[in-house]
Coordinates of C-alpha atoms in Angstrom, one line a residue:
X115 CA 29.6 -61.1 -13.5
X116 CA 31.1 -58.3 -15.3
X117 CA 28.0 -58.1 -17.8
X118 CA 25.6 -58.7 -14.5
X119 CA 27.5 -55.5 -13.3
X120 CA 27.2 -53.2 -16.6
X121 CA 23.3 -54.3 -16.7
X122 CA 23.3 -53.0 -13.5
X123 CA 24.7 -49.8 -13.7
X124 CA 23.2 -49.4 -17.2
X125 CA 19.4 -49.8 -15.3
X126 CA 20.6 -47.4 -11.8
X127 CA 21.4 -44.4 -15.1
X128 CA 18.5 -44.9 -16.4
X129 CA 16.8 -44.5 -13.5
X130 CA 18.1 -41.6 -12.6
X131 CA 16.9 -40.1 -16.2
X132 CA 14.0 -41.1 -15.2
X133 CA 14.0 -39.3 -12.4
X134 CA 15.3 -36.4 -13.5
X135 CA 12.5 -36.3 -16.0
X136 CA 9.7 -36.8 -13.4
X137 CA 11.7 -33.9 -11.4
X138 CA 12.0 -31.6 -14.5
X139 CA 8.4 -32.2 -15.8
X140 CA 7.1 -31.3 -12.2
X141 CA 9.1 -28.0 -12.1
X142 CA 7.9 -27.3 -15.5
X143 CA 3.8 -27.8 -14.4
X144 CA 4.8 -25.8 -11.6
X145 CA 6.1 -23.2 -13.3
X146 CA 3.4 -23.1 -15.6
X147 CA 0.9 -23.4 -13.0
X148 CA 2.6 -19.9 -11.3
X149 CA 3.0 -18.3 -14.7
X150 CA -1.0 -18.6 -14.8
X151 CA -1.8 -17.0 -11.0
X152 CA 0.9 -14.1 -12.2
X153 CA -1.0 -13.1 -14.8
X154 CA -4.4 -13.7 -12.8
X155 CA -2.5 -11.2 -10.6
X156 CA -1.0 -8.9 -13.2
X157 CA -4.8 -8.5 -14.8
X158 CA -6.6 -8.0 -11.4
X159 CA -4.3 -5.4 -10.4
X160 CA -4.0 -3.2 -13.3
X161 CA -6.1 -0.7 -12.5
X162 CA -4.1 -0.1 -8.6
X163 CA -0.2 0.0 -10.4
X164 CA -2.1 2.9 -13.1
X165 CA -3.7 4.3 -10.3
X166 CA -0.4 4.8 -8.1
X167 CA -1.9 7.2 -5.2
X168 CA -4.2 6.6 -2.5
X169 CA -5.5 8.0 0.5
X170 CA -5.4 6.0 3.9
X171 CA -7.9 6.7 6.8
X172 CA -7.5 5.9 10.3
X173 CA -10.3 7.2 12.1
X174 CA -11.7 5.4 15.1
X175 CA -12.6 6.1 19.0
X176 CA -8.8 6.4 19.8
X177 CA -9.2 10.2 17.9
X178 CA -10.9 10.5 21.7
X179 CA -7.8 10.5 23.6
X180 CA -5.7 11.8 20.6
X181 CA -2.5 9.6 21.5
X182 CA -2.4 7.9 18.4
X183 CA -4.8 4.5 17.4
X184 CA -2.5 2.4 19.6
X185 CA -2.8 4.5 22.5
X186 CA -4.7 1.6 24.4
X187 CA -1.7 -1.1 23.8
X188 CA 1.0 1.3 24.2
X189 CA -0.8 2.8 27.5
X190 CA -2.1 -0.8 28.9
X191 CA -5.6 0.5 29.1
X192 CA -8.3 -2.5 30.1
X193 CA -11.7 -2.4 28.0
X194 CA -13.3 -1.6 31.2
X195 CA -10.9 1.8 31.2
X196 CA -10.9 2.4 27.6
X197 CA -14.9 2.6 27.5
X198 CA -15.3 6.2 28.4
X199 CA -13.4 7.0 25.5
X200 CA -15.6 4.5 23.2
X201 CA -18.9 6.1 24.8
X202 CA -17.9 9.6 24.1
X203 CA -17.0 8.9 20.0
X204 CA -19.8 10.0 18.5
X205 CA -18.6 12.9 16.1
X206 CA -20.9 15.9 14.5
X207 CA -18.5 16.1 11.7
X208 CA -18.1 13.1 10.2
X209 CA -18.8 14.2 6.6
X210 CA -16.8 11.6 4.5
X211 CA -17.7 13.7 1.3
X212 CA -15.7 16.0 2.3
X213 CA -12.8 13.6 2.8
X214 CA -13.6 12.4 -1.0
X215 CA -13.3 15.7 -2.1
X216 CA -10.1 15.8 -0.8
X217 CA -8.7 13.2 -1.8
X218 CA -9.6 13.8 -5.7
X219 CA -8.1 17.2 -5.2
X220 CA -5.0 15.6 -4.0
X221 CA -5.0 13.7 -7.7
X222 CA -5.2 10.3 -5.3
X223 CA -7.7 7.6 -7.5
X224 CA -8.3 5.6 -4.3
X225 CA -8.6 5.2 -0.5
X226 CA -8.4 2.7 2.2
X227 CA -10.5 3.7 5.6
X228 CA -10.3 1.4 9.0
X229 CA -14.0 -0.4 9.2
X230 CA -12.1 -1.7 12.6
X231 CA -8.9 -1.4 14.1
X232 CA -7.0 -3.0 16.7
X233 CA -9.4 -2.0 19.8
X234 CA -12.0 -3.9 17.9
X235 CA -14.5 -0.8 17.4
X236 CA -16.6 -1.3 14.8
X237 CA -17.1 1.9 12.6
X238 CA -19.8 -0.1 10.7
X239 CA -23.2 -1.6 11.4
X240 CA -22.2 -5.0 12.2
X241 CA -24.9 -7.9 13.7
X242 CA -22.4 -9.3 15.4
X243 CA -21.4 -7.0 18.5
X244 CA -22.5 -4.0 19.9
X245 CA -19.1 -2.4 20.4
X246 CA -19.9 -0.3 16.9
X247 CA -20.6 3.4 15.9
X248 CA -24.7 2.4 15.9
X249 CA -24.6 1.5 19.1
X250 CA -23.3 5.2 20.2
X251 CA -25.2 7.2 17.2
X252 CA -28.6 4.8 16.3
X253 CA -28.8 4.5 12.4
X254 CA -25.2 5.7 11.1
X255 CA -23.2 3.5 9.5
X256 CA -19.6 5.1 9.0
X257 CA -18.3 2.7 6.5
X258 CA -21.4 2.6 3.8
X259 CA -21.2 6.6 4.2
X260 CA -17.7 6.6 3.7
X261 CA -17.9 4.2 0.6
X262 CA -20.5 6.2 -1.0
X263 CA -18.5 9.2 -1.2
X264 CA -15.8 7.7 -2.2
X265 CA -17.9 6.4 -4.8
X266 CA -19.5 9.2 -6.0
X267 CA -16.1 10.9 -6.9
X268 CA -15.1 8.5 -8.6
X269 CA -12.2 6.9 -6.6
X270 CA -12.0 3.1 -6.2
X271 CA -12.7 1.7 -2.3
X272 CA -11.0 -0.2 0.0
X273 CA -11.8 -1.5 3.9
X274 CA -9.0 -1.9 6.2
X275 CA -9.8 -4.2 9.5
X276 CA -7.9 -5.4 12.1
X277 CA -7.1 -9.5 12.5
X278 CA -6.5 -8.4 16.1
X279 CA -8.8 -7.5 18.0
X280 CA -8.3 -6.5 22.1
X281 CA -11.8 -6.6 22.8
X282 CA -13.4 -9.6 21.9
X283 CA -13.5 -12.3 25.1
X284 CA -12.0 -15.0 22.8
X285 CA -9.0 -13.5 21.3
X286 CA -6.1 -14.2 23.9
X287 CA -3.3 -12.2 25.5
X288 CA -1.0 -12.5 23.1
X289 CA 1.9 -10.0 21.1
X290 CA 0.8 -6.3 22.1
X291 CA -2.3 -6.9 23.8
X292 CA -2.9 -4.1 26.2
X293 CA -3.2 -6.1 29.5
X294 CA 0.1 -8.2 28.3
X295 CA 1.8 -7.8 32.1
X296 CA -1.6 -8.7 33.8
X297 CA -1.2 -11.9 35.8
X298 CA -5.5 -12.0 36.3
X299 CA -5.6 -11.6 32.5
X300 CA -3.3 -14.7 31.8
X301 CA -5.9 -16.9 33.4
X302 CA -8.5 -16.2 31.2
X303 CA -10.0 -19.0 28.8
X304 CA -10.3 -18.2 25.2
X305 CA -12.1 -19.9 22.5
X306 CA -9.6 -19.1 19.6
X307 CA -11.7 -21.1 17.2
X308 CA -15.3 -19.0 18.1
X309 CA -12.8 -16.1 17.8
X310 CA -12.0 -16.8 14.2
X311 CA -15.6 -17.6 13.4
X312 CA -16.5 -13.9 14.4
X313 CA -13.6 -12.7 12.8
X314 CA -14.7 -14.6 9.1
X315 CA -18.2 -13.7 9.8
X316 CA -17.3 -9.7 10.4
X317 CA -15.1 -9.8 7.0
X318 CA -18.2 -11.8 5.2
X319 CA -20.9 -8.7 6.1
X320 CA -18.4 -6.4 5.1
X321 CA -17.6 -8.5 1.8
X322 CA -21.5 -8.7 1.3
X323 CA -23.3 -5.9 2.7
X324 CA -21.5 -2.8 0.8
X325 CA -21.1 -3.5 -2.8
X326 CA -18.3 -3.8 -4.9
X327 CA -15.2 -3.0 -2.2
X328 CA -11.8 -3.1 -4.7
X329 CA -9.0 -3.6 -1.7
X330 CA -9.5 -4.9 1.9
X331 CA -6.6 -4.4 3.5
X332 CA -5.7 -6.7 6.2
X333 CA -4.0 -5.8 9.4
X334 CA -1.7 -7.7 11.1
X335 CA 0.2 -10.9 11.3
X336 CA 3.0 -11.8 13.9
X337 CA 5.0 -14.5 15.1
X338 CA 2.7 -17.8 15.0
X339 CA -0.1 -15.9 14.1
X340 CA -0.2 -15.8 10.8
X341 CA -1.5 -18.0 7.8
X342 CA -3.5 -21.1 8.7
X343 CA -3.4 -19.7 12.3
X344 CA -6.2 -17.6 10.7
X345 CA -7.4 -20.2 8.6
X346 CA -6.8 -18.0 5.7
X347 CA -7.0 -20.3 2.6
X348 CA -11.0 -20.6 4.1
X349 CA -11.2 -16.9 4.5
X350 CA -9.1 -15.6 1.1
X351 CA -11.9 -18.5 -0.4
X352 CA -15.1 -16.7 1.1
X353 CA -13.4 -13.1 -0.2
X354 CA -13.1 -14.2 -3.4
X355 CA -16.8 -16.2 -3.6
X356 CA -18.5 -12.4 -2.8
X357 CA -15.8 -9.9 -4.0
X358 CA -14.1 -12.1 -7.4
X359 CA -12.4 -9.0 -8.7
X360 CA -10.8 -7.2 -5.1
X361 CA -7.3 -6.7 -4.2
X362 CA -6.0 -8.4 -0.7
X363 CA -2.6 -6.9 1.1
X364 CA -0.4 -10.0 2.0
X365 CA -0.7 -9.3 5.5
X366 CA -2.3 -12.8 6.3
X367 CA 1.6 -13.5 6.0
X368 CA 4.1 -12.7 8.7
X369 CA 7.6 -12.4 7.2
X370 CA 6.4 -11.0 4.1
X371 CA 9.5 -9.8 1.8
X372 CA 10.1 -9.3 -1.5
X373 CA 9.9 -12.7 -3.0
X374 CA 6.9 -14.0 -1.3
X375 CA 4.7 -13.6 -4.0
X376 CA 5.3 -17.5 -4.5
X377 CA 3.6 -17.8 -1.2
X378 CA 1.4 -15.6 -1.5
X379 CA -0.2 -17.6 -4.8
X380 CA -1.5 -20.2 -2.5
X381 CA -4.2 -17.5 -1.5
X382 CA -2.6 -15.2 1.0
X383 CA -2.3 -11.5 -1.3
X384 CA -1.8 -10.0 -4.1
X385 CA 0.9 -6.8 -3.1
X386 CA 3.6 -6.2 -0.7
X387 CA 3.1 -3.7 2.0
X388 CA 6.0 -2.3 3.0
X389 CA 5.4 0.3 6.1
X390 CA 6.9 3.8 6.8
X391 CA 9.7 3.5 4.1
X392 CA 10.7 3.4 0.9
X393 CA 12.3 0.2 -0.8
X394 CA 15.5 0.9 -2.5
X395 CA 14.2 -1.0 -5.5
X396 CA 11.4 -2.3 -7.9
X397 CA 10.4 -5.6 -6.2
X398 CA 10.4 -8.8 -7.7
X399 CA 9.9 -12.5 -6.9
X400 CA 12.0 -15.4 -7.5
X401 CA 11.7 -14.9 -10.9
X402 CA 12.7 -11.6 -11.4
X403 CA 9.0 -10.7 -12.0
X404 CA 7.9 -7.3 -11.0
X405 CA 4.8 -7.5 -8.1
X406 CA 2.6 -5.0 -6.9
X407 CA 3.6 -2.7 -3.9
X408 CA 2.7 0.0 -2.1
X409 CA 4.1 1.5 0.7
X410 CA 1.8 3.3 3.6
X411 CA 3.0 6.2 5.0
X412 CA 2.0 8.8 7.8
X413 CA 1.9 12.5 7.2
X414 CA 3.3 13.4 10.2
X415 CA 4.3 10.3 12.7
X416 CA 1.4 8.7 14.0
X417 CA -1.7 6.7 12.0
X418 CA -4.7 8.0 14.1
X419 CA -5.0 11.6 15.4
X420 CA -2.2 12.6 17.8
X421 CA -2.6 16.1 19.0
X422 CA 1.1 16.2 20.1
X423 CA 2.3 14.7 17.1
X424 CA 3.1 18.2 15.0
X425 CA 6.0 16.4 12.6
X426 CA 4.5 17.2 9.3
X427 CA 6.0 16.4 5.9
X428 CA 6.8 18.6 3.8
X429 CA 4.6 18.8 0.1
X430 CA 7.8 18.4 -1.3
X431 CA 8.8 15.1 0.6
X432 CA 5.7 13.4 -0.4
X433 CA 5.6 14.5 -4.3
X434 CA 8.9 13.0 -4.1
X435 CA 8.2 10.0 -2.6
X436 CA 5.2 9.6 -4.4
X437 CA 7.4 9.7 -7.3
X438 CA 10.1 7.8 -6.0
X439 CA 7.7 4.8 -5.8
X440 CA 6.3 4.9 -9.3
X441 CA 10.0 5.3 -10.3
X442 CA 10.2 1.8 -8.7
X443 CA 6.9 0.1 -9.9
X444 CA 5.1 0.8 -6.6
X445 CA 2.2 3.1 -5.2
X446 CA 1.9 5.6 -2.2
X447 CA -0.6 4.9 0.2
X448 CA -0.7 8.4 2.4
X449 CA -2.3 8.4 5.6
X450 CA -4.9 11.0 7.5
X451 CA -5.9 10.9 11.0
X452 CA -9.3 12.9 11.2
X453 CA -9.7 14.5 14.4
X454 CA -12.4 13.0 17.2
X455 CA -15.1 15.5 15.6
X456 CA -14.7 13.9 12.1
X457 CA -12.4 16.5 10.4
X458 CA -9.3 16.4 8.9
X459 CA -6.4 18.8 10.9
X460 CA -5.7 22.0 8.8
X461 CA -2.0 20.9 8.5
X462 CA -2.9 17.4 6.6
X463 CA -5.3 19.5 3.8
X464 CA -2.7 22.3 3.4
X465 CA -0.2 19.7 2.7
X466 CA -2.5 17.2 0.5
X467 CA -3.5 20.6 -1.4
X468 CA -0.2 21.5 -2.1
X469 CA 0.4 18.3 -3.5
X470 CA -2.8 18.4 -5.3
X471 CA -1.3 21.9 -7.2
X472 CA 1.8 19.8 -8.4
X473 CA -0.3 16.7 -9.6
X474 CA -2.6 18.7 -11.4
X475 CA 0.1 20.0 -13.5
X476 CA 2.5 16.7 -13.5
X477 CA 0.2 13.3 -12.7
X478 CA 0.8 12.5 -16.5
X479 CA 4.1 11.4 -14.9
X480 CA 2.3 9.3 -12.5
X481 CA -0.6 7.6 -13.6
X482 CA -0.1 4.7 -15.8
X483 CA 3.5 5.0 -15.6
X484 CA 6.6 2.7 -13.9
X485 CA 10.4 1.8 -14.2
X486 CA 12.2 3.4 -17.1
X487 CA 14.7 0.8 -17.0
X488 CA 17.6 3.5 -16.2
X489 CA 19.7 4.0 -13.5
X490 CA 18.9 6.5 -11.0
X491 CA 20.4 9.7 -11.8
X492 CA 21.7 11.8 -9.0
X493 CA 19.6 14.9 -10.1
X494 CA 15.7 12.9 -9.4
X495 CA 14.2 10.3 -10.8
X496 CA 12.6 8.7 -13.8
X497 CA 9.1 7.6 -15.0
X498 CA 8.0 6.1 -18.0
X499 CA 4.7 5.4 -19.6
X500 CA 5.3 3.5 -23.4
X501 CA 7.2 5.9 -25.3
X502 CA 7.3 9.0 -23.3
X503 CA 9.7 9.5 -20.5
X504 CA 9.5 11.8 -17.8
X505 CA 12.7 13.1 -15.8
X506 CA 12.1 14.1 -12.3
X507 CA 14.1 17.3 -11.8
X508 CA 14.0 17.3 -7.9
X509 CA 17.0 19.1 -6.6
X510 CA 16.9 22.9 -7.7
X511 CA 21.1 23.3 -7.0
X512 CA 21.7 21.9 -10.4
X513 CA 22.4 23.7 -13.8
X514 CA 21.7 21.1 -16.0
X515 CA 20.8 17.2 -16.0
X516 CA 22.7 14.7 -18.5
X517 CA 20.6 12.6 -20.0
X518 CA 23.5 10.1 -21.5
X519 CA 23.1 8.5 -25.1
X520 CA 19.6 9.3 -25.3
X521 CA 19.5 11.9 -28.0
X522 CA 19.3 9.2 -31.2
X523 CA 15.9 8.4 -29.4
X524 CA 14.3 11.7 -28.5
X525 CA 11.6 13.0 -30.7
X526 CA 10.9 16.0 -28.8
X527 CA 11.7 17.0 -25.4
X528 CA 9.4 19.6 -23.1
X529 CA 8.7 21.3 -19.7
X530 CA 5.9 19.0 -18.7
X531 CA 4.1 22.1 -16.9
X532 CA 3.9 24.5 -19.8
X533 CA 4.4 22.3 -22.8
X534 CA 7.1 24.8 -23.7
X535 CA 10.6 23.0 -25.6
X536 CA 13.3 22.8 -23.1
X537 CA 17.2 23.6 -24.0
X538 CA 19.3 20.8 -25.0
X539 CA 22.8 20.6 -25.7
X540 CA 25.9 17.9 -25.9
X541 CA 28.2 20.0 -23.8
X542 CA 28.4 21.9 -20.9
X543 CA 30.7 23.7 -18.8
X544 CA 33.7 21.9 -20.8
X545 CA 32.3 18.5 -20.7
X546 CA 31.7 17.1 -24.0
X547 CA 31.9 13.3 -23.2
X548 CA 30.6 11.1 -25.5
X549 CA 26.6 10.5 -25.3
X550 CA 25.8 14.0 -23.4
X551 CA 22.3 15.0 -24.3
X552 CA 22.2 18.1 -21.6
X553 CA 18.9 19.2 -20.5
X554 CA 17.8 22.6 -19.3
X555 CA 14.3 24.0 -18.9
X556 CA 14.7 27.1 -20.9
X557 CA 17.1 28.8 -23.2
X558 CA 19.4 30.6 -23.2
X559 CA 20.0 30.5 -19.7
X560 CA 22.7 28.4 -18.5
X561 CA 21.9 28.3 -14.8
X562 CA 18.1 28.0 -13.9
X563 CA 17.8 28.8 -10.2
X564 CA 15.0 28.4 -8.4
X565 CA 13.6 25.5 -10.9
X566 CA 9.9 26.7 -12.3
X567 CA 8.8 23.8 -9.5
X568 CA 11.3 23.5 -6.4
X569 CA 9.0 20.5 -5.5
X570 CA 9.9 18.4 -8.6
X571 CA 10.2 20.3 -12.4
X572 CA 9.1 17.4 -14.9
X573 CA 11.0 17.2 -17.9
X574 CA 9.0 15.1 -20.6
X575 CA 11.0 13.2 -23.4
X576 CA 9.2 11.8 -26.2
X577 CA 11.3 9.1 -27.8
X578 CA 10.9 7.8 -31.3
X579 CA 8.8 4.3 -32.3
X580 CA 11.3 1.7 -32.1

């Protein structure tokens, strides 16, 4: 019995080994298995985390009523109401090379522009509705003009369009749909499947029609309206079949966060999109991985033109959160709203030109760069491209900034601006802790007030070949 009981116990550990090998050998193919779609995802994204700045476009026939692109949810307008507006779009000025132009002089390398948002007007010349910029101005096609001079500056292009869409007869009453309190509206029948089919066929002309298209940003999900609810392992396939090397947001996923890039590698996106802020730092998946992100952001409050809306950012708030997000491995996504005749308001290109000025002095400091692997200093931030580090001087009160225990590793340390050496020194004002490596911009001032840039003064810091 006793020997019954041992060959017993002997058999249930080894089964358990067993087990625990299966279990150990499937994590392992796992693993490896998501090793290979992060690289996949670290090579197709290269050029977008060098790139770092981009422009984002909301244009559409809500510049008509200038209340913002949601003005027809917020407001509960029906389609029948909302037409007039939709009738009277069709802009003089739509001169998307002038956009371009823009853009370039901004030092952004690409831009994202709303082929169709949420009312589900079509700014391009699809076969599939009438509700489109062709129907009101015979032969334009916004989106192939747009990409073309995008193009022809150089800048990489994207396409955003709306999941949602409050005109089509199929797509139900659901989330913020503008006739969400109407009682006559509940009782409509939708086809949600003949819905999706026009929704994959729109996407396919725009991924076939245009050319090489680098980023299609999709817009939105919500509560069960997300993933296979948009049978998005089909669509993310048909993307990839015409557009192989293109970048998709993760917005086919509702709860996105920072560690869903696991979920994300069963087809859904390749960056996180987080919306009108700032993360507090680099994220990473479960891993500890760095992904792609890029955070979209308005110039004043509102996406699409708002006349009302007159809360501009400062050039100095978006240099520095330009360069906040490259200090954390992300990008800047900045948003215009071009007014109903096709121009950009006067405050958005005096701000974008300002920030132009600095980039054509600093975007050494952007492009190409990332983390620096330091702390956060109190004094700005910090970029870092291989072996040259740049310090963010942003706050113009300060005398000095203290780079500690870096001076065994600097090479050669200048104003970014001027290439002009910048003052160093291991103490200051009676502080001569151990590891000091003061910085100044020039010699042999002790105080520098106002900074040679009060928007952010770039201190670059060559280190030496490990």
């Amino acid at each position: 019995m006793t020997r019954i009981k041992t060959n017993v116990r002997q058999l249930a550990v080894v089964q358990i080994c067993l087990l625990f090998v299966c279990f150990a050998s499937s994590l392992f193919a796992q693993d490896e298995n998501y090793k290979k779609k992060f690289d996949e995802l670290t090579k197709r994204t290269e050029w977008f985390r060098d790139a770092r700045f981009g422009m984002f476009i909301h244009y559409g026939a809500y510049a008509i009523p200038a209340r913002g692109e949601w003005v027809q949810s917020n407001e509960k307008i029906s389609v029948e109401d909302y037409k007039p507006y939709v009738d009277a779009f069709k802009p003089g000025s739509y001169k998307p090379e002038e956009w371009a132009k823009l853009a370039k002089k901004a030092g952004m390398k690409y831009a994202v522009m709303t082929a169709k948002h949420h009312d589900g007007f079509c700014l391009f010349d699809t076969k599939l509705t009438d509700y489109k910029i062709t129907t009101n101005m015979p032969g334009r096609d916004f989106v192939k003009e747009y990409l073309e001079a995008f193009r022809a500056e150089g800048l990489k292009v994207g396409l955003y369009y709306s999941l949602i869409d409050w005109h089509h007869k199929d797509y139900p009453n659901v989330g913020n749909h503008p006739m969400r309190d109407n009682k006559e509206w509940d009782k409509k029948k939708y086809n949600w499947d003949k819905y999706l089919e026009y929704m994959h066929a729109q996407i396919k002309e725009l991924m076939t029609q245009y050319g090489k298209i680098d980023i299609l940003w999709l817009d939105y999900s919500f509560d069960d309206y997300e993933n296979e609810k948009w049978k998005a392992a089909e669509l993310v396939k048909m993307i990839r079949e015409y557009q192989p090397d293109i970048i998709l947001n993760n917005r086919l996923v509702f709860n996105h966060g920072a560690s869903s890039i696991k979920r994300e590698f069963t087809g859904y996106g390749d960056y996180e999109t987080p919306e009108q802020a700032l993360p507090e730092s680099d994220l990473v998946d479960a891993y500890g991985n760095s992904i792609p992100w890029e955070t979209c952001l308005t110039l004043n409050n509102t996406w699409g033109y708002n006349a009302t809306d007159n809360v501009w950012k400062s050039p100095e708030a978006i240099i520095n959160a330009l360069v906040n997000c490259v200090s954390k491995n992300g990008n800047l996504l900045l948003n215009v709203g071009p007014e109903s005749e096709g121009t950009i308001p006067q405050q958005s290109v005096e701000i974008l030109t300002e920030v132009g000025k600095w980039m054509d002095k600093n975007s050494e400091s952007i492009y190409n760069c990332g983390p620096a692997d330091l702390p956060k200093p109190e004094w700005g931030y910090f970029t870092k491209n291989g072996k040259n580090l740049y310090a963010h001087w942003t706050n113009s009160m300060i005398g000095h900034i203290n780079i500690k225990n870096f001076k065994k590793e600097v090479e050669k340390v200048t104003v970014l601006t001027t290439g002009e050496p910048a003052a160093v020194s291991e103490n200051w004002w009676g502080n001569s802790d151990q590891g000091n490596y003061f910085i100044n911009v020039k010699a042999p001032t002790y105080l520098t007030f106002p900074l040679p840039d009060e928007n952010d003064t770039v201190i670059k810091l060559e280190l030496k070949e490990e």
